[in-house]
Coordinates of N, CA, C and O in Angstrom, one line a residue:
X6 N 56.4 -47.6 -91.2 CA 57.9 -47.3 -91.3 C 58.7 -48.7 -90.7 O 60.1 -48.8 -90.8
X7 N 58.0 -49.2 -89.9 CA 59.1 -50.6 -89.8 C 59.8 -51.2 -90.3 O 61.4 -51.3 -90.2
X8 N 59.5 -51.6 -91.7 CA 60.0 -52.1 -92.7 C 61.3 -51.4 -93.2 O 62.3 -52.0 -93.3
X9 N 61.4 -50.2 -93.5 CA 62.1 -49.3 -93.6 C 63.1 -49.2 -92.5 O 64.6 -49.0 -93.0
X10 N 62.4 -49.4 -91.3 CA 64.1 -49.3 -90.1 C 64.7 -50.1 -90.1 O 65.6 -50.2 -90.3
X11 N 63.9 -51.3 -90.7 CA 64.6 -52.9 -90.3 C 66.2 -52.5 -91.7 O 66.8 -53.0 -91.2
X12 N 65.8 -52.3 -92.5 CA 66.7 -52.3 -93.6 C 67.4 -50.6 -93.9 O 67.9 -50.8 -94.9
X13 N 67.3 -50.2 -92.8 CA 68.1 -48.8 -93.2 C 69.3 -48.2 -92.0 O 68.9 -48.6 -91.0
X14 N 70.0 -47.8 -92.7 CA 71.0 -47.2 -91.7 C 71.6 -45.8 -92.1 O 72.1 -45.4 -92.8
X15 N 71.2 -45.3 -90.7 CA 71.1 -43.7 -90.6 C 72.8 -43.5 -90.1 O 73.5 -43.5 -89.4
X16 N 73.7 -42.5 -90.8 CA 74.7 -42.2 -90.3 C 74.3 -41.0 -90.0 O 74.3 -39.6 -89.9
X17 N 74.5 -40.8 -88.4 CA 74.3 -40.1 -87.3 C 75.6 -39.0 -87.4 O 75.9 -38.1 -86.5
X18 N 77.2 -39.6 -87.8 CA 77.7 -38.8 -87.7 C 78.1 -37.5 -88.9 O 79.2 -37.0 -89.1
X19 N 77.0 -38.2 -90.0 CA 76.7 -37.3 -91.2 C 77.0 -35.3 -90.5 O 76.3 -35.2 -89.5
X20 N 77.5 -34.6 -91.1 CA 77.9 -33.2 -91.1 C 75.9 -32.9 -90.9 O 75.8 -32.8 -92.1
X21 N 76.2 -31.5 -90.0 CA 74.9 -31.0 -89.9 C 74.5 -29.7 -89.2 O 76.1 -29.6 -88.9
X22 N 73.7 -29.2 -89.8 CA 73.5 -27.8 -89.0 C 71.9 -27.9 -88.3 O 71.2 -27.8 -89.2
X23 N 72.1 -27.0 -87.1 CA 70.8 -26.9 -86.8 C 70.5 -25.3 -87.0 O 71.0 -24.7 -87.1
X24 N 69.3 -24.8 -87.6 CA 68.7 -24.0 -87.8 C 67.2 -23.3 -87.2 O 66.8 -24.2 -87.1
X25 N 67.3 -22.0 -86.9 CA 66.4 -21.8 -86.9 C 65.6 -20.6 -87.2 O 66.3 -19.8 -87.9
X26 N 64.2 -20.5 -87.3 CA 63.6 -19.4 -87.9 C 63.1 -18.2 -87.1 O 63.0 -18.9 -85.8
X27 N 63.4 -17.0 -87.6 CA 62.9 -15.6 -86.9 C 61.4 -16.3 -86.8 O 60.8 -16.3 -87.2
X28 N 61.0 -15.4 -85.3 CA 59.7 -15.4 -85.1 C 59.3 -14.2 -84.8 O 59.8 -13.7 -84.2
X29 N 57.8 -14.2 -84.8 CA 57.0 -13.5 -83.9 C 56.2 -14.0 -83.0 O 55.3 -15.0 -83.7
X30 N 55.6 -13.8 -81.6 CA 54.5 -14.2 -81.0 C 54.7 -15.8 -81.2 O 53.6 -16.6 -81.4
X31 N 55.9 -15.9 -81.2 CA 56.3 -17.8 -81.4 C 55.8 -18.6 -82.7 O 55.5 -19.4 -82.7
X32 N 55.6 -18.0 -83.4 CA 55.3 -18.2 -85.0 C 56.5 -18.1 -86.0 O 57.1 -17.0 -85.8
X33 N 56.5 -19.0 -86.9 CA 57.8 -18.5 -87.5 C 57.5 -17.5 -88.7 O 56.3 -17.2 -88.9
X34 N 58.5 -17.0 -89.0 CA 58.0 -16.1 -90.1 C 58.4 -16.5 -91.3 O 59.6 -16.4 -91.5
X35 N 57.6 -16.2 -92.3 CA 57.5 -16.5 -93.3 C 58.4 -15.9 -94.4 O 58.5 -16.2 -95.5
X36 N 58.6 -14.6 -94.2 CA 58.7 -13.6 -94.9 C 60.5 -13.8 -94.6 O 61.3 -12.8 -95.0
X37 N 60.9 -14.5 -94.0 CA 62.1 -14.4 -93.4 C 62.8 -15.8 -93.7 O 62.1 -16.6 -93.9
X38 N 64.1 -15.9 -93.7 CA 64.7 -17.5 -93.9 C 65.7 -17.8 -92.5 O 65.5 -17.0 -91.5
X39 N 65.5 -19.2 -92.4 CA 66.2 -19.5 -91.4 C 67.8 -19.3 -91.4 O 68.5 -18.9 -91.9
X40 N 68.2 -19.0 -89.8 CA 69.6 -18.9 -89.9 C 70.2 -20.2 -88.8 O 69.7 -20.6 -88.1
X41 N 71.6 -20.6 -89.1 CA 72.4 -21.7 -88.3 C 72.6 -20.9 -87.0 O 73.0 -20.1 -86.8
X42 N 72.3 -21.9 -86.3 CA 72.4 -22.1 -84.9 C 73.8 -22.8 -84.1 O 74.3 -22.1 -83.1
X43 N 73.6 -23.7 -85.0 CA 74.8 -24.6 -84.1 C 75.1 -25.7 -85.7 O 74.6 -25.6 -86.7
X44 N 76.6 -26.5 -85.7 CA 76.6 -26.8 -86.7 C 77.7 -28.4 -86.0 O 78.7 -27.7 -85.0
X45 N 77.6 -29.1 -86.5 CA 78.0 -30.7 -86.1 C 77.7 -31.6 -86.9 O 77.6 -31.7 -87.9
X46 N 77.6 -32.7 -86.3 CA 77.0 -34.0 -86.9 C 75.8 -34.3 -86.5 O 75.4 -33.4 -85.4
X47 N 75.0 -34.9 -87.1 CA 73.7 -35.3 -87.2 C 73.0 -35.2 -85.6 O 72.2 -34.9 -84.7
X48 N 74.4 -36.3 -85.2 CA 73.6 -36.8 -83.7 C 73.6 -35.4 -82.6 O 72.5 -35.4 -81.9
X49 N 74.9 -34.7 -83.0 CA 74.8 -33.5 -82.3 C 74.0 -32.4 -82.1 O 73.5 -32.0 -81.5
X50 N 73.8 -32.6 -83.6 CA 72.3 -31.5 -84.0 C 71.1 -31.7 -83.1 O 70.2 -31.5 -82.9
X51 N 70.4 -33.4 -83.3 CA 69.6 -33.8 -83.0 C 69.2 -33.6 -81.3 O 68.4 -32.9 -80.9
X52 N 70.6 -33.5 -80.7 CA 70.6 -33.4 -79.2 C 70.1 -32.2 -79.0 O 69.7 -31.9 -77.8
X53 N 71.0 -31.4 -79.9 CA 70.8 -29.5 -79.7 C 69.2 -29.3 -79.4 O 68.9 -28.9 -78.9
X54 N 68.5 -29.9 -80.7 CA 67.0 -29.5 -80.9 C 66.2 -30.1 -79.5 O 65.6 -29.6 -79.1
X55 N 66.6 -31.4 -79.2 CA 65.6 -31.9 -77.8 C 65.9 -31.7 -76.9 O 65.3 -31.0 -76.0
X56 N 67.3 -30.3 -76.6 CA 67.0 -29.6 -75.5 C 66.4 -28.3 -75.3 O 66.7 -27.9 -74.3
X57 N 66.0 -28.2 -76.5 CA 64.8 -26.5 -76.4 C 63.7 -27.4 -75.9 O 63.4 -28.4 -75.8
X58 N 63.3 -25.8 -75.3 CA 62.1 -26.5 -74.8 C 61.0 -26.9 -76.1 O 61.1 -26.1 -77.0
X59 N 60.1 -27.8 -75.5 CA 59.5 -28.1 -76.3 C 58.1 -27.1 -77.2 O 58.1 -27.5 -78.1
X60 N 58.5 -26.2 -76.4 CA 56.9 -25.1 -77.2 C 57.8 -23.6 -78.2 O 57.2 -23.2 -78.7
X61 N 58.7 -24.4 -78.4 CA 59.9 -23.4 -79.4 C 60.6 -24.3 -80.4 O 61.2 -23.6 -81.2
X62 N 60.3 -25.5 -80.3 CA 60.8 -26.8 -81.0 C 60.4 -26.7 -82.8 O 60.9 -26.8 -83.5
X63 N 58.9 -26.1 -82.7 CA 58.6 -25.7 -84.4 C 59.4 -24.6 -84.9 O 59.5 -24.5 -86.3
X64 N 60.4 -24.0 -84.1 CA 61.0 -23.1 -85.0 C 62.2 -23.4 -85.2 O 63.4 -22.6 -86.1
X65 N 62.6 -24.9 -85.8 CA 64.0 -25.1 -86.0 C 63.8 -26.5 -86.6 O 62.6 -26.9 -87.1
X66 N 65.3 -26.7 -87.2 CA 65.1 -27.4 -88.3 C 66.5 -28.0 -88.7 O 67.1 -27.5 -88.1
X67 N 66.6 -28.9 -89.0 CA 67.9 -29.4 -89.5 C 68.8 -29.8 -91.0 O 67.6 -30.3 -91.7
X68 N 69.5 -28.8 -91.3 CA 70.0 -29.1 -92.8 C 71.3 -30.2 -92.8 O 72.0 -29.9 -91.9
X69 N 71.2 -31.1 -93.5 CA 71.6 -32.0 -93.7 C 72.1 -33.1 -95.2 O 71.4 -32.6 -96.1
X70 N 73.1 -33.9 -95.2 CA 73.0 -35.0 -96.5 C 71.8 -35.4 -96.5 O 72.1 -36.7 -95.6
X71 N 71.0 -35.6 -97.8 CA 69.9 -36.7 -97.7 C 70.5 -38.0 -97.7 O 71.5 -38.3 -97.9
X72 N 69.8 -38.9 -96.8 CA 70.2 -40.5 -96.6 C 68.8 -41.2 -97.1 O 68.3 -41.3 -95.8
X73 N 68.5 -41.5 -98.3 CA 67.1 -41.5 -98.1 C 67.6 -43.3 -97.9 O 68.2 -43.9 -97.9
X74 N 66.1 -43.7 -97.3 CA 65.0 -43.2 -97.4 C 64.7 -42.5 -96.1 O 63.6 -41.8 -96.0
X75 N 65.0 -42.5 -94.9 CA 64.7 -41.8 -94.0 C 65.3 -40.3 -93.6 O 64.7 -39.8 -92.4
X76 N 66.5 -40.1 -94.1 CA 66.9 -39.1 -94.1 C 66.7 -37.8 -95.4 O 67.4 -38.1 -96.3
X77 N 66.0 -36.7 -95.0 CA 65.8 -35.8 -96.0 C 67.0 -34.9 -95.8 O 67.9 -34.7 -94.9
X78 N 67.4 -33.6 -96.8 CA 67.9 -32.7 -96.7 C 68.1 -31.6 -95.8 O 68.6 -30.7 -95.0
X79 N 66.5 -31.5 -95.5 CA 65.8 -30.3 -94.2 C 64.8 -31.6 -93.4 O 64.0 -31.9 -94.2
X80 N 65.3 -31.5 -92.4 CA 64.8 -32.2 -91.4 C 63.4 -31.3 -90.5 O 64.3 -30.5 -89.9
X81 N 62.2 -31.9 -90.9 CA 61.2 -31.2 -89.7 C 61.0 -31.3 -88.5 O 62.0 -32.3 -88.1
X82 N 60.6 -30.6 -87.8 CA 60.5 -30.8 -85.9 C 59.9 -32.0 -85.7 O 60.9 -32.8 -84.8
X83 N 59.4 -32.3 -86.3 CA 58.3 -33.7 -86.5 C 59.6 -35.0 -86.5 O 59.7 -36.0 -85.7
X84 N 60.2 -34.9 -87.9 CA 61.0 -35.5 -88.3 C 62.1 -35.8 -87.4 O 62.4 -36.6 -86.9
X85 N 62.5 -34.7 -86.6 CA 64.1 -34.9 -86.2 C 63.6 -35.5 -84.8 O 64.6 -36.4 -84.2
X86 N 62.5 -35.2 -84.3 CA 61.4 -35.8 -82.9 C 61.7 -37.3 -82.9 O 62.0 -37.9 -82.1
X87 N 61.1 -38.0 -84.2 CA 61.4 -38.9 -84.3 C 62.3 -39.8 -84.6 O 62.7 -40.9 -84.3
X88 N 63.7 -39.3 -85.2 CA 64.8 -39.9 -85.2 C 65.7 -39.8 -84.1 O 66.0 -40.9 -84.1
X89 N 65.0 -39.1 -83.3 CA 65.8 -39.0 -81.9 C 65.0 -40.3 -81.4 O 65.6 -41.0 -80.5
X90 N 63.9 -40.7 -81.1 CA 63.2 -41.4 -80.7 C 63.7 -42.7 -81.0 O 63.8 -43.7 -80.5
X91 N 63.8 -43.1 -82.6 CA 64.5 -44.7 -82.9 C 65.9 -44.2 -83.3 O 66.5 -45.4 -83.7
X92 N 66.5 -43.6 -82.8 CA 68.4 -43.4 -83.1 C 68.4 -44.4 -82.7 O 69.8 -44.8 -83.5
X93 N 68.8 -45.2 -81.6 CA 69.3 -46.5 -80.9 C 68.7 -47.8 -81.3 O 69.6 -48.8 -81.4
X94 N 67.8 -47.3 -82.7 CA 67.5 -48.6 -83.3 C 68.0 -48.6 -84.9 O 67.9 -49.4 -85.4
X95 N 68.5 -47.3 -85.5 CA 68.9 -47.1 -86.3 C 70.5 -47.0 -86.8 O 71.3 -47.1 -87.3

């Protein structure tokens, strides 16, 4: 991923929305769909996600415009945490 990071520029000002999955016993409900809890820039949504307790972050994802190769249209919790960690380098 290091070579990809070196040649990529992520637009953290892109519009994005933080979504939460309904849960039961702290597990995603596969029979339900996620709902929007906040909207703003990708940077703001990543910050809002990182403010959530670590034990509940798996219930969230971010919807945004894809920015290949690093940003997909729906970012998983693991992907969000990695973007947060690499934000200053991208």
